Amino acid sequence: MVSRSRPQGYSAAQIILHWLIAALVVYQVVFGEQIAEAWRALRRGVEASPEATFGANVHVYVGLAVLGLALLRLGLRLRYGAPPAPAGESAAQKWIARLTHFVLYLVIFGMPVSGALAWYGGVGAAAELHEMAKPAIVVFVALHALGALWQHFVARNDVLVRMLKPARQRG
Ligand code: HEM
Ligand code: HEM
């Protein structure tokens, strides 16, 4: 059932999934160079270095793990919802937060799917889209993290703390 009431905070499962996915996405972006090298070699029909092959395999499995965890996360989000925006926030701030979260959901679903289409299906356009997303991911993750830190240190509300401390045991 989709929840209509708004919870006070996130559950322990939602919090663990948030930080686990965040760590894996950062890993993918920071160490993505190796699969890019393996992909170039594959396209040219030459053999990739053992390091690039190993890095590519890790990238594929970490990326597929993100997709599985993201599905779990979306399920919890639809079932339990998310806490409301902090009181006193302007419509523009709410809109920016909503847009940023939407883009981040797009990243954790769209990146594994486009990557798999490239890697398993040989779809060149999917590979290009996947690679082109890199700077956008960096910008939106930075915006998101800065927003969280701003809420904590400048606006001094509980937005960051509620992604660290479970509200109550659910899900
Ligand atoms: C790569 C990494 C990340 C991804 C993909 C990501 C994704 C998301 C998404 C989709 C939400 C919305 C949750 C929902 O309501 O359904 C969220 C919430 C949140 N994230 Fe992240 N995040 C990342 C990194 C970070 C970092 C580095 C920080 C802190 C410095 C952070 C702090 C927060 C906080 C505080 C919330 C709760 C916002 C609220 O309750 O209004 N996230 N994140
Ligand atoms: C959350 C999941 C994922 C993220 C954030 C991600 C991120 C990235 C990034 C940033 C690059 C570019 C690296 C660079 O040029 O430095 C890249 C390349 C690549 N990734 Fe992923 N990836 C994810 C999942 C996957 C999956 C599941 C697969 C395959 C099943 C995959 C296959 C590829 C391929 C083939 C390339 C090379 C594309 C090219 O250079 O045109 N990725 N990935």
GROMACS .gro file of N, CA and C and ligand atoms in nm, residues 25 28-29 32-33 35-36 39-40 59-60 62-64 66 107-108 111-113 115-116 118-120 127-128 130-131 134 137, ligand 2:
model
  136
   25VAL      N    1   2.762   0.465  -0.526
   25VAL     CA    2   2.758   0.558  -0.640
   25VAL      C    3   2.889   0.638  -0.647
   28GLN      N    4   3.151   0.420  -0.794
   28GLN     CA    5   3.133   0.405  -0.940
   28GLN      C    6   3.191   0.524  -1.017
   29VAL      N    7   3.165   0.643  -0.963
   29VAL     CA    8   3.209   0.763  -1.035
   29VAL      C    9   3.361   0.780  -1.022
   32GLY      N   10   3.537   0.482  -1.217
   32GLY     CA   11   3.476   0.444  -1.344
   32GLY      C   12   3.572   0.441  -1.462
   33GLU      N   13   3.689   0.500  -1.443
   33GLU     CA   14   3.786   0.511  -1.553
   33GLU      C   15   3.825   0.373  -1.609
   35ILE      N   16   3.649   0.085  -1.634
   35ILE     CA   17   3.553   0.024  -1.728
   35ILE      C   18   3.551   0.106  -1.857
   36ALA      N   19   3.575   0.236  -1.846
   36ALA     CA   20   3.579   0.319  -1.968
   36ALA      C   21   3.693   0.269  -2.058
   39TRP      N   22   3.597  -0.069  -2.201
   39TRP     CA   23   3.494  -0.048  -2.304
   39TRP      C   24   3.559  -0.002  -2.435
   40ARG      N   25   3.656   0.090  -2.424
   40ARG     CA   26   3.727   0.138  -2.545
   40ARG      C   27   3.799   0.022  -2.613
   59HIS      N   28   3.287  -0.282  -1.148
   59HIS     CA   29   3.193  -0.175  -1.184
   59HIS      C   30   3.055  -0.234  -1.220
   60VAL      N   31   3.058  -0.340  -1.299
   60VAL     CA   32   2.930  -0.402  -1.341
   60VAL      C   33   2.854  -0.456  -1.220
   62VAL      N   34   2.895  -0.391  -0.892
   62VAL     CA   35   2.856  -0.285  -0.796
   62VAL      C   36   2.735  -0.211  -0.853
   63GLY      N   37   2.738  -0.183  -0.983
   63GLY     CA   38   2.627  -0.111  -1.047
   63GLY      C   39   2.496  -0.189  -1.041
   64LEU      N   40   2.506  -0.322  -1.063
   64LEU     CA   41   2.384  -0.404  -1.056
   64LEU      C   42   2.334  -0.412  -0.912
   66VAL      N   43   2.356  -0.169  -0.700
   66VAL     CA   44   2.287  -0.042  -0.678
   66VAL      C   45   2.142  -0.053  -0.728
  107VAL      N   46   1.936   0.871  -1.133
  107VAL     CA   47   2.073   0.821  -1.139
  107VAL      C   48   2.078   0.675  -1.094
  108ILE      N   49   2.015   0.645  -0.979
  108ILE     CA   50   2.033   0.510  -0.924
  108ILE      C   51   1.953   0.403  -1.001
  111MET      N   52   2.136   0.478  -1.436
  111MET     CA   53   2.276   0.441  -1.463
  111MET      C   54   2.294   0.289  -1.477
  112PRO      N   55   2.241   0.208  -1.384
  112PRO     CA   56   2.256   0.063  -1.405
  112PRO      C   57   2.189   0.015  -1.534
  113VAL      N   58   2.073   0.071  -1.567
  113VAL     CA   59   2.002   0.025  -1.687
  113VAL      C   60   2.079   0.064  -1.814
  115GLY      N   61   2.396   0.133  -1.834
  115GLY     CA   62   2.522   0.058  -1.832
  115GLY      C   63   2.502  -0.084  -1.883
  116ALA      N   64   2.393  -0.148  -1.837
  116ALA     CA   65   2.367  -0.287  -1.878
  116ALA      C   66   2.334  -0.295  -2.027
  118ALA      N   67   2.453  -0.104  -2.251
  118ALA     CA   68   2.580  -0.089  -2.321
  118ALA      C   69   2.661  -0.218  -2.311
  119TRP      N   70   2.679  -0.265  -2.188
  119TRP     CA   71   2.770  -0.377  -2.161
  119TRP      C   72   2.719  -0.510  -2.216
  120TYR      N   73   2.590  -0.539  -2.191
  120TYR     CA   74   2.536  -0.668  -2.234
  120TYR      C   75   2.472  -0.661  -2.373
  127ALA      N   76   2.580   0.370  -2.395
  127ALA     CA   77   2.714   0.393  -2.338
  127ALA      C   78   2.747   0.542  -2.335
  128GLU      N   79   2.710   0.611  -2.443
  128GLU     CA   80   2.739   0.755  -2.449
  128GLU      C   81   2.661   0.831  -2.344
  130HIS      N   82   2.542   0.712  -2.071
  130HIS     CA   83   2.594   0.668  -1.942
  130HIS      C   84   2.720   0.747  -1.906
  131GLU      N   85   2.807   0.765  -2.003
  131GLU     CA   86   2.933   0.837  -1.977
  131GLU      C   87   2.908   0.987  -1.961
  134LYS      N   88   2.817   1.153  -1.621
  134LYS     CA   89   2.915   1.168  -1.513
  134LYS      C   90   2.919   1.310  -1.453
  137ILE      N   91   2.606   1.390  -1.255
  137ILE     CA   92   2.599   1.320  -1.125
  137ILE      C   93   2.683   1.397  -1.022
  173HEM     C1   94   2.480   0.331  -1.012
  173HEM     C2   95   2.533   0.269  -1.110
  173HEM     C3   96   2.640   0.318  -1.201
  173HEM     C4   97   2.709   0.437  -1.201
  173HEM     C5   98   2.692   0.556  -1.106
  173HEM     C6   99   2.802   0.432  -1.312
  173HEM     C7  100   2.891   0.532  -1.344
  173HEM     C8  101   2.977   0.532  -1.452
  173HEM     C9  102   3.066   0.639  -1.490
  173HEM    C10  103   3.079   0.771  -1.414
  173HEM    C11  104   3.132   0.602  -1.602
  173HEM    C12  105   3.232   0.686  -1.685
  173HEM    C13  106   3.369   0.666  -1.632
  173HEM    C14  107   3.470   0.758  -1.696
  173HEM     O1  108   3.463   0.785  -1.815
  173HEM     O2  109   3.557   0.801  -1.619
  173HEM    C15  110   3.086   0.469  -1.637
  173HEM    C16  111   3.128   0.397  -1.748
  173HEM    C17  112   3.074   0.277  -1.787
  173HEM     N1  113   2.985   0.200  -1.714
  173HEM    FE1  114   2.889   0.254  -1.545
  173HEM     N2  115   2.789   0.311  -1.376
  173HEM    C18  116   2.691   0.239  -1.312
  173HEM    C19  117   2.648   0.110  -1.343
  173HEM    C20  118   2.691   0.037  -1.450
  173HEM    C21  119   2.647  -0.098  -1.485
  173HEM    C22  120   2.548  -0.183  -1.403
  173HEM    C23  121   2.710  -0.132  -1.601
  173HEM    C24  122   2.702  -0.259  -1.681
  173HEM    C25  123   2.622  -0.362  -1.658
  173HEM    C26  124   2.795  -0.021  -1.640
  173HEM    C27  125   2.872  -0.016  -1.753
  173HEM    C28  126   2.954   0.088  -1.790
  173HEM    C29  127   3.027   0.094  -1.918
  173HEM    C30  128   3.020  -0.008  -2.030
  173HEM    C31  129   3.101   0.213  -1.915
  173HEM    C32  130   3.192   0.269  -2.026
  173HEM    C33  131   3.106   0.359  -2.112
  173HEM    C34  132   3.185   0.453  -2.199
  173HEM     O3  133   3.299   0.483  -2.168
  173HEM     O4  134   3.126   0.502  -2.298
  173HEM     N3  135   2.782   0.080  -1.546
  173HEM     N4  136   2.993   0.428  -1.543
   0.00000   0.00000   0.00000
